[in-house]
XYZ file of C-alpha atoms in Angstrom:
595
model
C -17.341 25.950 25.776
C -18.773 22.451 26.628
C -21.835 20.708 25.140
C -23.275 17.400 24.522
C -24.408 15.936 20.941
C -27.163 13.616 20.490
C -29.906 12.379 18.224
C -33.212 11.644 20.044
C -32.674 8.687 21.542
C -28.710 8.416 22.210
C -25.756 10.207 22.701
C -23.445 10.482 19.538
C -20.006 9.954 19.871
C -17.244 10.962 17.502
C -19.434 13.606 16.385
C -17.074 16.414 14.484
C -17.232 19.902 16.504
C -15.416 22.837 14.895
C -15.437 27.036 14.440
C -17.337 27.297 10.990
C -15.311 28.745 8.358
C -11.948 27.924 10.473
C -9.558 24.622 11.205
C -10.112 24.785 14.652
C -12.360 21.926 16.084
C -12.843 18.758 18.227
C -14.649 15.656 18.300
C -17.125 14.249 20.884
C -16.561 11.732 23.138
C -17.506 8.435 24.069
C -20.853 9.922 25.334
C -21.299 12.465 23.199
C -19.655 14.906 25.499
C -16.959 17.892 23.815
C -15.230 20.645 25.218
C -13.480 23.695 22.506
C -11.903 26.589 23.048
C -13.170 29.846 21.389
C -10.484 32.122 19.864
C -11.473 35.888 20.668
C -12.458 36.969 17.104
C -14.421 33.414 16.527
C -16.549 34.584 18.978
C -19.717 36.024 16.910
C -19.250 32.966 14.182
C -20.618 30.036 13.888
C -19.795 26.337 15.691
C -20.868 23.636 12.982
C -21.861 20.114 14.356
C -22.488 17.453 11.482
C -22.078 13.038 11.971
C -22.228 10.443 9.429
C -25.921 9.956 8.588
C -27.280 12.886 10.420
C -27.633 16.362 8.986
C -25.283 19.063 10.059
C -26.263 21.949 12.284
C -25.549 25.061 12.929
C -25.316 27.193 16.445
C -24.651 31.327 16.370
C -21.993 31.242 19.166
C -22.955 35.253 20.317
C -26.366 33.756 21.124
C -25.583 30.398 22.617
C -26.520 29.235 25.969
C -23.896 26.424 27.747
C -23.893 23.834 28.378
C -24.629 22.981 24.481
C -27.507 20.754 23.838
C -27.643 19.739 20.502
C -29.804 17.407 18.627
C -29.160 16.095 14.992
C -32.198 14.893 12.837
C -30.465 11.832 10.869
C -29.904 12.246 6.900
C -32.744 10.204 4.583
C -30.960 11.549 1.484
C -27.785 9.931 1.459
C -28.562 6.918 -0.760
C -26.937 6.439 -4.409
C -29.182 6.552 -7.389
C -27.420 4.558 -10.234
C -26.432 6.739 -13.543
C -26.585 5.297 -17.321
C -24.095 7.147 -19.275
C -22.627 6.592 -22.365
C -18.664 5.158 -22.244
C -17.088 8.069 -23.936
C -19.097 10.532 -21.778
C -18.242 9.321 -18.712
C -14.014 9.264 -19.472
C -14.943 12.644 -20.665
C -16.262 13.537 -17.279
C -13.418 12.161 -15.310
C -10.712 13.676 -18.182
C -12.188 17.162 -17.081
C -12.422 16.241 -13.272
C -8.224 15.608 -13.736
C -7.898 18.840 -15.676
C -9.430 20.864 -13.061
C -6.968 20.024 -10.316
C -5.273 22.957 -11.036
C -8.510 25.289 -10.402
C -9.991 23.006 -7.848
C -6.915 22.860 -4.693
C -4.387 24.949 -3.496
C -2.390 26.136 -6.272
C 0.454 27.836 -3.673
C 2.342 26.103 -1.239
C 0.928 25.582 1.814
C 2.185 24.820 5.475
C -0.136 22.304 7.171
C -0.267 21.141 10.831
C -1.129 17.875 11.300
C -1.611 15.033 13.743
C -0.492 11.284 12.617
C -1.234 8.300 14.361
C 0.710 4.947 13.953
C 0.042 1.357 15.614
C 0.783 -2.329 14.709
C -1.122 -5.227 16.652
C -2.432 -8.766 16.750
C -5.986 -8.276 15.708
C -7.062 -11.668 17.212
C -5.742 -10.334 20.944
C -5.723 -7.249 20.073
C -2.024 -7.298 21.180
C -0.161 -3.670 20.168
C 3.072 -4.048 19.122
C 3.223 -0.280 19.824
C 1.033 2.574 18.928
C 2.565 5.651 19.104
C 1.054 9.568 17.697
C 2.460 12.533 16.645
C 2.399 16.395 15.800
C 3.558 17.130 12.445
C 4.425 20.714 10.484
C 4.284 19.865 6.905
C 5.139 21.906 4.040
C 3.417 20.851 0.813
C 4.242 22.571 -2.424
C 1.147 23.608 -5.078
C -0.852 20.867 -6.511
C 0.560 22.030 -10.450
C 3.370 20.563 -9.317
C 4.197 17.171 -8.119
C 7.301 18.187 -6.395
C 7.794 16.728 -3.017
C 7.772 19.200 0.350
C 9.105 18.563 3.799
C 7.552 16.928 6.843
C 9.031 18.111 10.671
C 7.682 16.106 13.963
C 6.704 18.643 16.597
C 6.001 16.405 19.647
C 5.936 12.155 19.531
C 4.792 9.722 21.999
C 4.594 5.973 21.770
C 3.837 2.765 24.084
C 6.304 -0.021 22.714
C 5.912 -3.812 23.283
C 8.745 -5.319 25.194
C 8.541 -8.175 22.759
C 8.350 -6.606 20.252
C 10.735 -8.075 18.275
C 9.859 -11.922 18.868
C 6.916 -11.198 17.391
C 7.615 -8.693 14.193
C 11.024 -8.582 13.222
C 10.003 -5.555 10.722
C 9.964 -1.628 11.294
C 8.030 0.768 8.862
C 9.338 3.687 7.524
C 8.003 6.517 5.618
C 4.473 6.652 7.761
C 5.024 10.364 8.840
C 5.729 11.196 5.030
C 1.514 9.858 4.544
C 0.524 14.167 4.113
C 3.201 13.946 1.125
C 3.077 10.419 -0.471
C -0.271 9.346 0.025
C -2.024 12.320 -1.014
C -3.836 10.999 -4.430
C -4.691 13.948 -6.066
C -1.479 15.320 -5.690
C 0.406 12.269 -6.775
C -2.072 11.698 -9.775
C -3.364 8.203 -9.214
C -3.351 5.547 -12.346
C -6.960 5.724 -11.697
C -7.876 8.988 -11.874
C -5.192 10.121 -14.460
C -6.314 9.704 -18.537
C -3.166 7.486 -18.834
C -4.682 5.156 -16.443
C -8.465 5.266 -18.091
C -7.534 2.185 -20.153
C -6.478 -0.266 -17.331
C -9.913 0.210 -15.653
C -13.743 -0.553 -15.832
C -15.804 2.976 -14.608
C -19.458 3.231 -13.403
C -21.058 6.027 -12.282
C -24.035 6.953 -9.878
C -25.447 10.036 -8.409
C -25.182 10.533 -4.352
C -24.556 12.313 -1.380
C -21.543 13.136 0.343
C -21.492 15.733 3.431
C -24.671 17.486 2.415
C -23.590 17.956 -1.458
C -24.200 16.335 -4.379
C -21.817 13.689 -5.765
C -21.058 11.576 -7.654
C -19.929 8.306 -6.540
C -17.297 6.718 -9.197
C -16.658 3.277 -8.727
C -13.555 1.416 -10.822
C -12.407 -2.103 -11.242
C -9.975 -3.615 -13.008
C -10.148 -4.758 -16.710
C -9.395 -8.678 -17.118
C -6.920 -8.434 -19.429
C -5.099 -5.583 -17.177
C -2.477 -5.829 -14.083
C -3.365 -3.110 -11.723
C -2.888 -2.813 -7.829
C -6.329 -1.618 -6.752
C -9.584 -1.328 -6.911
C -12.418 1.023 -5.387
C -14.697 4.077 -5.558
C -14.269 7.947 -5.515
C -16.748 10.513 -4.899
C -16.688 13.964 -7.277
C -18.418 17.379 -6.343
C -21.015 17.655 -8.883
C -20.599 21.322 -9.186
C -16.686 22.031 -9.169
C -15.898 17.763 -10.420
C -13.189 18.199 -6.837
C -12.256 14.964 -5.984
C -14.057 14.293 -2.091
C -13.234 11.096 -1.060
C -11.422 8.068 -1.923
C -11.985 4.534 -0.735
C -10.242 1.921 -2.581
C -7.935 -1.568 -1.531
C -5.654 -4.278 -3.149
C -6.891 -6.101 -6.621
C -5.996 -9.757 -6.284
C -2.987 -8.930 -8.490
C -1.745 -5.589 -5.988
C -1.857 -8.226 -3.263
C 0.297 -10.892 -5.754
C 2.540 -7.810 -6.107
C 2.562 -6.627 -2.892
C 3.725 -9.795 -1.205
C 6.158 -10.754 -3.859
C 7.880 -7.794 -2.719
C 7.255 -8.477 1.475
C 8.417 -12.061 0.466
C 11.901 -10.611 -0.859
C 12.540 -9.405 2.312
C 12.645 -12.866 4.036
C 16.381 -12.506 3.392
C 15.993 -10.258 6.074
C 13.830 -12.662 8.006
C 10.238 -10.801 7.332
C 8.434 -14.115 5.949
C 5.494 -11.558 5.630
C 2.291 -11.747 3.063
C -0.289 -9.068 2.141
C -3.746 -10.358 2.940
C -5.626 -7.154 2.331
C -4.659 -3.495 2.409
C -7.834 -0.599 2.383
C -6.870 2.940 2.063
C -9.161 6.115 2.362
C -8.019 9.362 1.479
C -11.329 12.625 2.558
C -10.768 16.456 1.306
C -12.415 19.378 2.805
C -12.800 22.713 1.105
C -12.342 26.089 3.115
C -11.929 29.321 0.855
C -12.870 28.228 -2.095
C -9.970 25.553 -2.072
C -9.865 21.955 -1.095
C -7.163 20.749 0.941
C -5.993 17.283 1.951
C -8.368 16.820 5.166
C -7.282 12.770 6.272
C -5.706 9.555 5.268
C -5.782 6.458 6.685
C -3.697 3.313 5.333
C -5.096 -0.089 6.905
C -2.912 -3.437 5.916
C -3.386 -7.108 7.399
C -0.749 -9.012 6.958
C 0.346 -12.833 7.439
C 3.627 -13.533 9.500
C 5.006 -16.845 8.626
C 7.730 -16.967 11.073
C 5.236 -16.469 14.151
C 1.886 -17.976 12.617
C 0.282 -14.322 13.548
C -1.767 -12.386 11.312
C -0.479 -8.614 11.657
C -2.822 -5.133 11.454
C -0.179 -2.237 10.147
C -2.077 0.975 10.527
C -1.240 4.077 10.057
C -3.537 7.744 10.192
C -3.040 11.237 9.181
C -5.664 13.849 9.803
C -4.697 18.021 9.057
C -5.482 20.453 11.776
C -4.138 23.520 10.472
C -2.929 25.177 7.059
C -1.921 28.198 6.064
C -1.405 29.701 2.432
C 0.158 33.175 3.561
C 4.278 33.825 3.504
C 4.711 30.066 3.512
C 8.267 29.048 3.326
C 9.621 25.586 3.392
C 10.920 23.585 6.812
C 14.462 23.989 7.431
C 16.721 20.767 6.645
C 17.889 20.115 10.281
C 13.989 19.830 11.069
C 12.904 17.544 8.334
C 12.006 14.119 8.539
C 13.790 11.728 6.096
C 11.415 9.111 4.050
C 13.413 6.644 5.565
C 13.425 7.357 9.229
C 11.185 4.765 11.071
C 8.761 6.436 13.402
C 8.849 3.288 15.959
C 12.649 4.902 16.443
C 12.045 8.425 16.048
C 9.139 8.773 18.344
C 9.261 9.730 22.355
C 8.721 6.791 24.964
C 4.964 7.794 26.562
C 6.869 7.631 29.973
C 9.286 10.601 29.041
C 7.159 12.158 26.557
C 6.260 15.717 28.089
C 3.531 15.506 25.648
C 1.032 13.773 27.516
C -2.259 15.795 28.912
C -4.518 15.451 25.454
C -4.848 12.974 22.583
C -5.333 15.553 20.186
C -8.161 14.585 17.205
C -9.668 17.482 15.291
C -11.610 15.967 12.505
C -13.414 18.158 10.356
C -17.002 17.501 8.679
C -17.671 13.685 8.476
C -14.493 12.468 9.582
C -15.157 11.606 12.751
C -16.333 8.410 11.719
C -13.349 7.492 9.846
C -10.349 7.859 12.480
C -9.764 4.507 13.928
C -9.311 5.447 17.523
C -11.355 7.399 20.048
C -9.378 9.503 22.566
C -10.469 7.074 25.595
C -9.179 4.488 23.358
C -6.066 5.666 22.560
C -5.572 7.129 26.299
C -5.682 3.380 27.279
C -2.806 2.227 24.994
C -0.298 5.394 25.512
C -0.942 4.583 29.174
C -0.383 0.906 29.636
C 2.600 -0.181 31.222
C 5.129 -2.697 29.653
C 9.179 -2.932 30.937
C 11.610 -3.467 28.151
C 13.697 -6.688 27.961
C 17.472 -7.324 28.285
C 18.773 -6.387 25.068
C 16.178 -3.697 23.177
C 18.217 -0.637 23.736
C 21.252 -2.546 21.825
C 18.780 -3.557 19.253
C 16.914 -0.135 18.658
C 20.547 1.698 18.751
C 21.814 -0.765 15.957
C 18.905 0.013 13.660
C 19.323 4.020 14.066
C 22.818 3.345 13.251
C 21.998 1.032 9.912
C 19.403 3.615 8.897
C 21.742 6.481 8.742
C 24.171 4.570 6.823
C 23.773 4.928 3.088
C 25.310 4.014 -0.272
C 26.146 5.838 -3.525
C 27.593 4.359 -7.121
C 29.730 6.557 -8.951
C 30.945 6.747 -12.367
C 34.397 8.893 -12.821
C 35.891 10.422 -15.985
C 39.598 11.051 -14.666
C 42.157 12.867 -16.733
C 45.744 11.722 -15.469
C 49.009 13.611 -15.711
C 52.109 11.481 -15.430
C 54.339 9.142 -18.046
C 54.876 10.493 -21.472
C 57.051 8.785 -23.843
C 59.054 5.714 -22.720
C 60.651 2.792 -23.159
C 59.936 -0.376 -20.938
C 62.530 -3.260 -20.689
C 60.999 -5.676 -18.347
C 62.893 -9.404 -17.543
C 61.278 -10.879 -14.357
C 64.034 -13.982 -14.466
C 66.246 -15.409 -17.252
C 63.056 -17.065 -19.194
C 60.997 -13.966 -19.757
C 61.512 -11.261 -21.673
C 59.266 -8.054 -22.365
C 60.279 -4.698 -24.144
C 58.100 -2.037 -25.467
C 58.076 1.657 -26.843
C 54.969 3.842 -26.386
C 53.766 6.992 -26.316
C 49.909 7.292 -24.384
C 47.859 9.611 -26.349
C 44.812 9.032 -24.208
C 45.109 10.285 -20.701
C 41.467 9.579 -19.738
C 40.762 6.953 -17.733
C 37.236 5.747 -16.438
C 35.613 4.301 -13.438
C 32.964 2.452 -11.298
C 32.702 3.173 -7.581
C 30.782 2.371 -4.826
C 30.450 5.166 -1.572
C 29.093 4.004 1.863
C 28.805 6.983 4.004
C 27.082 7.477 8.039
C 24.902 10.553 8.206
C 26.274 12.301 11.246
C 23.370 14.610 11.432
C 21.583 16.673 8.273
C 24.781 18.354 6.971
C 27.544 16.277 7.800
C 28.510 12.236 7.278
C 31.886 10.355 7.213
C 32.414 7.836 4.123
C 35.002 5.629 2.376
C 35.204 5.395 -0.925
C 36.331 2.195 -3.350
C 36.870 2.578 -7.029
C 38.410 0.518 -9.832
C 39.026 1.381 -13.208
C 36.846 0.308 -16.346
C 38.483 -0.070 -19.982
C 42.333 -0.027 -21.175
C 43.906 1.543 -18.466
C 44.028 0.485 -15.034
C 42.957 2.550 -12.028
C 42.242 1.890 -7.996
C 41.754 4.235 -5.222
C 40.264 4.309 -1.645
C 39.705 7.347 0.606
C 38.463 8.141 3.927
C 36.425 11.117 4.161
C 34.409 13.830 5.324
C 31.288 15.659 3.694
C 28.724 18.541 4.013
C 25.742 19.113 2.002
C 23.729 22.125 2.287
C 20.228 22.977 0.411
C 20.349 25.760 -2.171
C 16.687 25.285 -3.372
C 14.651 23.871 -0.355
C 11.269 23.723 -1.886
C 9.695 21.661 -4.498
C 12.410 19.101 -5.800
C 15.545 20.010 -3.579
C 18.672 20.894 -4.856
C 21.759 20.475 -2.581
C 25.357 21.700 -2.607
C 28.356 19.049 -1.455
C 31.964 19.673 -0.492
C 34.147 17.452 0.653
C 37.772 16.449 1.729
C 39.201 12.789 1.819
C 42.507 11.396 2.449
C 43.141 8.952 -0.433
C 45.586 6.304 -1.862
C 45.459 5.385 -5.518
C 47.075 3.262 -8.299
C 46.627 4.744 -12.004
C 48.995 2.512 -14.645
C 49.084 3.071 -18.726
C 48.060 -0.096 -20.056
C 51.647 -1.089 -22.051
C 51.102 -4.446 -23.206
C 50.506 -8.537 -22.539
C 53.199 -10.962 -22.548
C 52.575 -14.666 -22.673
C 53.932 -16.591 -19.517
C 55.139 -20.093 -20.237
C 56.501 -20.519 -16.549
C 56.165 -19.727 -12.570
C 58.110 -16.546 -11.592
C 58.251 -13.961 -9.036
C 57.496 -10.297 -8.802
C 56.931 -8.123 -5.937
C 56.900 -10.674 -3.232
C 54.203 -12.553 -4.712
C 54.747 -16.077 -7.481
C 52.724 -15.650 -10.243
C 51.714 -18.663 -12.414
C 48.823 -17.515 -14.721
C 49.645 -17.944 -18.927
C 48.966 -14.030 -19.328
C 50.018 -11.503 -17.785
C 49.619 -7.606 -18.416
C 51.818 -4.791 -17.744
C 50.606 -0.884 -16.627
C 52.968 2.261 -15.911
C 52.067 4.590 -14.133
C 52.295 6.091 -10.383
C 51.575 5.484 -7.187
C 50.242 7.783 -4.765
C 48.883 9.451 -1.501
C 47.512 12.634 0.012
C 44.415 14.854 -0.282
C 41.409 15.330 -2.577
C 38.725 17.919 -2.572
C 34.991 17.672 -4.296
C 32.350 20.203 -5.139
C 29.149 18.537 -6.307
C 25.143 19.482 -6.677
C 22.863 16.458 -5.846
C 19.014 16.049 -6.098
C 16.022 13.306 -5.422
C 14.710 11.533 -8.117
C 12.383 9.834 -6.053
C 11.798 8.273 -2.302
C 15.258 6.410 -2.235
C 17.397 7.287 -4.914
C 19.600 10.638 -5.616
C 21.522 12.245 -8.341
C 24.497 13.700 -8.093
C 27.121 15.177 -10.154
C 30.578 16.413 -9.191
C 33.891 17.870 -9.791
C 37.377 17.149 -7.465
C 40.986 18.308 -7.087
C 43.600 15.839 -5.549
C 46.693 17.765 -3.768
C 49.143 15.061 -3.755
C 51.659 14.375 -0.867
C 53.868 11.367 -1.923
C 54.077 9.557 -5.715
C 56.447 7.060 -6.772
C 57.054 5.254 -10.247
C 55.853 1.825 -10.465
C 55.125 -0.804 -12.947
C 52.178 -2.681 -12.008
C 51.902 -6.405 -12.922
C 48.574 -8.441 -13.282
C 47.434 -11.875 -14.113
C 44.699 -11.992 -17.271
C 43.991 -15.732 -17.603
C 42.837 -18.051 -14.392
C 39.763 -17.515 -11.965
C 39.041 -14.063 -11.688
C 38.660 -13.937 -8.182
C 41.770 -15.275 -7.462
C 43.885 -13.742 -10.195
C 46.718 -11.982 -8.556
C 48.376 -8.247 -8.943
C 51.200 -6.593 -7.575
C 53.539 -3.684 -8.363
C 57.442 -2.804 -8.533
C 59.545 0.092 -8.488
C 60.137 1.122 -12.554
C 62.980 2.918 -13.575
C 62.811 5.851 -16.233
C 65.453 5.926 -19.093
């Protein structure tokens, strides 16, 4: 079916197009022009054609003639009339908006289809550093929870600058996670949430939004308060659903945010937040609303260059389903920290090429960034990559699959029991001592740096040292798997793994004072105190069972168990300084002989 939108004097372009009662729709083009597909049993519906400032119409598609010819009357009742209400009666309004969430959107998981659009440029020469788009499958758990869900990329295409990196030396992550992270309602804003009511100044007036009543909430700041944003949100009079949220940096989010671009510099970012907007829109179909588009608009400052920067990023849902949803599996899903300037398809061997696909829904047109000609013309112009890119790009996908974990270890260690220790390094020292080591537990601190392979599998060594009375060191080399066992809401995930390790666990059996230079172990030690451990020294393998889960975007917690098999051990009595520099204090260890 093809048809062309207009009002009476022009044609209206980005007008939304779409199946009434359905997801299924398109947008108009540059002269009002659209083409959709019918499904078979859409055929006796209704196609619904509504723009920004016009009012929507209407077509039976049993009875329609082609091509369409449609003309919208523009919309003299979307103006805001301003609201007096009482203080306490308007937080009471907004504390029943919040507690309605639950009645209001999807209270199932859902599976969404998406598309998401990504681009950083010079907005002065309108210079892209690239601008890439993708099709997403996202699974998004109920809105009583605020459990995370998954995110997969279907099909990716990009155009990227071949200087790119002479002019922007940083890479975004996390953009594809936007149906997840950026949804506000599900992640319970400051500013909509009760606990958040006291940071913020509220005024209310009564207005239009897509036809319906609304009304249009608008929130600043209070003086004495440090908070990131400010901005207005529309309600649905009847059902108090959150419609529409349009909101940017406070003076002090923009502080905030680049005190925290600044702390990259180390990394050679020397960026600065001049002004971020974002705008989140939610439909309703069913009787539920549903997360409908995002977009995320930031200008930034580049020191290093003298360029101000435009990172912008757009989500907009094409699909859901409620019915025998299950969640993505892990080999499909998209990590938080994956950067979609990596992950996504060149345009030149992209198979995904014959359609920029944009489906806005009801009023939305208006809000996505790019038309398809538009976007056409950036996926299709031609740049050739420099000498050196592919080494660059293949040394960040290696640094982002590298990660590290601390660990704390409660050890329990089988070995000396009662002995006697007669220690003379040379004629001037002396050391003797009985003991008998009640406590066998030993503690330590450990740091893991590991290279995800793929989803399941990564390689790691390990480094730990002991903490407390005893003395303790190990390394390994090793290999892991994970595997989900709950893979929806917050993930739970089961780890096994086998390393080849060496370690160094010692009693702690005393301190004697050292009035002179001597020798031990192939090494002179001259520091005034020295301590003594007994204990063994070994080699072989170690097994670990473990469950880990996601606290939040970055950071994990696990908890595990382990089994060394040992191969070699030998007695030794381990010597180390206690006085000097520590970095240079030195420790060694001999062969000790039982008695």
């Amino acid at each position: 079916m093809t048809g062309k939108v207009s009002d009476n004097n022009q044609a209206l372009p980005g007008s939304s197009v779409y199946i009434k009662d359905s997801y299924l729709g398109t947008v108009t083009n540059g002269e009002g022009d659209f083409r959709i597909k019918i499904p078979e049993k859409y055929k006796t519906g209704k196609l619904r054609i509504s723009s920004i400032g016009y009012q929507s119409q209407e077509i039976n598609l049993a009875q329609s003639k082609l091509p369409l010819a449609i003309q919208l009357q523009k919309d003299t009742c979307n103006l805001s009339e301003v609201l007096v209400m009482p203080k306490d009666t308007l937080l009471a309004l907004l504390r029943r908006a919040y507690g309605k969430i639950k009645d209001n959107y999807f209270d199932v998981d859902t599976r969404m289809k998406g598309f998401y659009r990504e681009s950083y440029f010079v907005p002065e020469s309108k210079e892209y550093l690239y601008f890439g788009e993708a099709l997403l499958d996202v699974f998004k758990t109920s809105y009583k929870t605020q459990a995370e869900g998954q995110v997969k990329i279907l099909e990716s295409r990009m155009n990227k600058h071949p200087m790119y990196d002479s002019l922007s030396r940083v890479m975004w992550y996390g953009g594809v996670q936007m149906p997840l992270h950026a949804d506000d309602v599900k992640r319970r804003v400051e500013f909509i949430s009760p606990s958040g009511f006291k940071k913020y100044n509220y005024s209310i007036a009564k207005s239009q939004l897509d036809g319906r009543s609304a009304y249009k909430i608008e929130f600043v700041p209070k003086e004495s308060k440090q908070v990131e944003y400010k901005g207005v949100f529309y309600l649905d009079v009847e059902s108090l659903a959150y419609l529409y949220f349009d909101y940017a940096y406070s003076e002090y989010g923009k502080e905030k945010r680049s005190n925290y671009l600044s702390r990259l510099g180390k990394l050679r970012s020397n960026l600065w937040s001049k002004s971020r907007g974002i705008k989140t829109k939610y439909l309703k179909r069913q009787g539920k609303y549903y997360l409908s588009y995002i977009s995320d608009w930031e200008e930034l400052y580049n020191e290093r260059t003298s360029l101000n920067l435009v990172q912008f990023n757009e989500y907009l849902t094409t699909d859901i389903s409620s019915e025998n949803v299950g969640p993505i599996p892990l080999k499909e899903q998209t990590e938080y920290r994956d950067i979609f300037y990596l992950k996504a398809k060149d345009y030149s061997e992209s198979d995904w090429k014959d359609e920029t696909l944009i489906v806005p829904d009801s009023s939305l047109s208006k809000l996505m960034a790019y038309n398809p000609q538009e976007a056409g013309q950036l996926l299709n112009k031609t740049y050739s990559l420099p000498k050196g890119a592919q080494f660059k790009k293949k040394l960040i996908e290696i640094l982002t699959r590298t990660y590290f974990d601390f660990d704390f270890e409660r050890k329990t260690t089988s070995g000396v029991e009662n002995a006697a220790i007669v220690y003379t390094p040379d004629s001037h020292h002396n050391f003797s001592k009985e003991f008998d080591p009640k406590n066998k537990q030993s503690f330590s601190l450990g740091m893991k740096m590991g290279y995800k392979l793929n989803s399941f599998f990564d390689v790691n060594y390990c480094s730990k040292t002991s903490i407390g009375t005893h003395f303790s060191e190990l390394e390994s080399l090793g290999f892991a798997y994970e595997t989900p066992l709950i893979n929806r809401g917050r993930q739970l995930f089961l780890m096994c793994g086998v390393n080849y390790f060496f370690s160094k666990d010692g009693y702690h059996i005393g301190d004697f004072t050292s009035e002179s230079t001597f020798k031990a172990g192939g090494k002179k030690f001259r520091a005034d105190k020295i301590a003594l451990y007994v204990g063994k020294k070994k080699q072989g393998v170690s097994f670990d069972f473990g469950l880990r889960t996601k606290l939040c975007k970055f950071y994990s917690l696990f908890v595990s168990t382990g089994y060394q098999l040992d191969f070699s051990e030998r007695d030794r009595l381990f010597i180390q300084e206690k006085s000097g520099f520590f970095l240079t204090r030195k420790k060694t260890d001999i062969s000790s002989i039982a008695s």
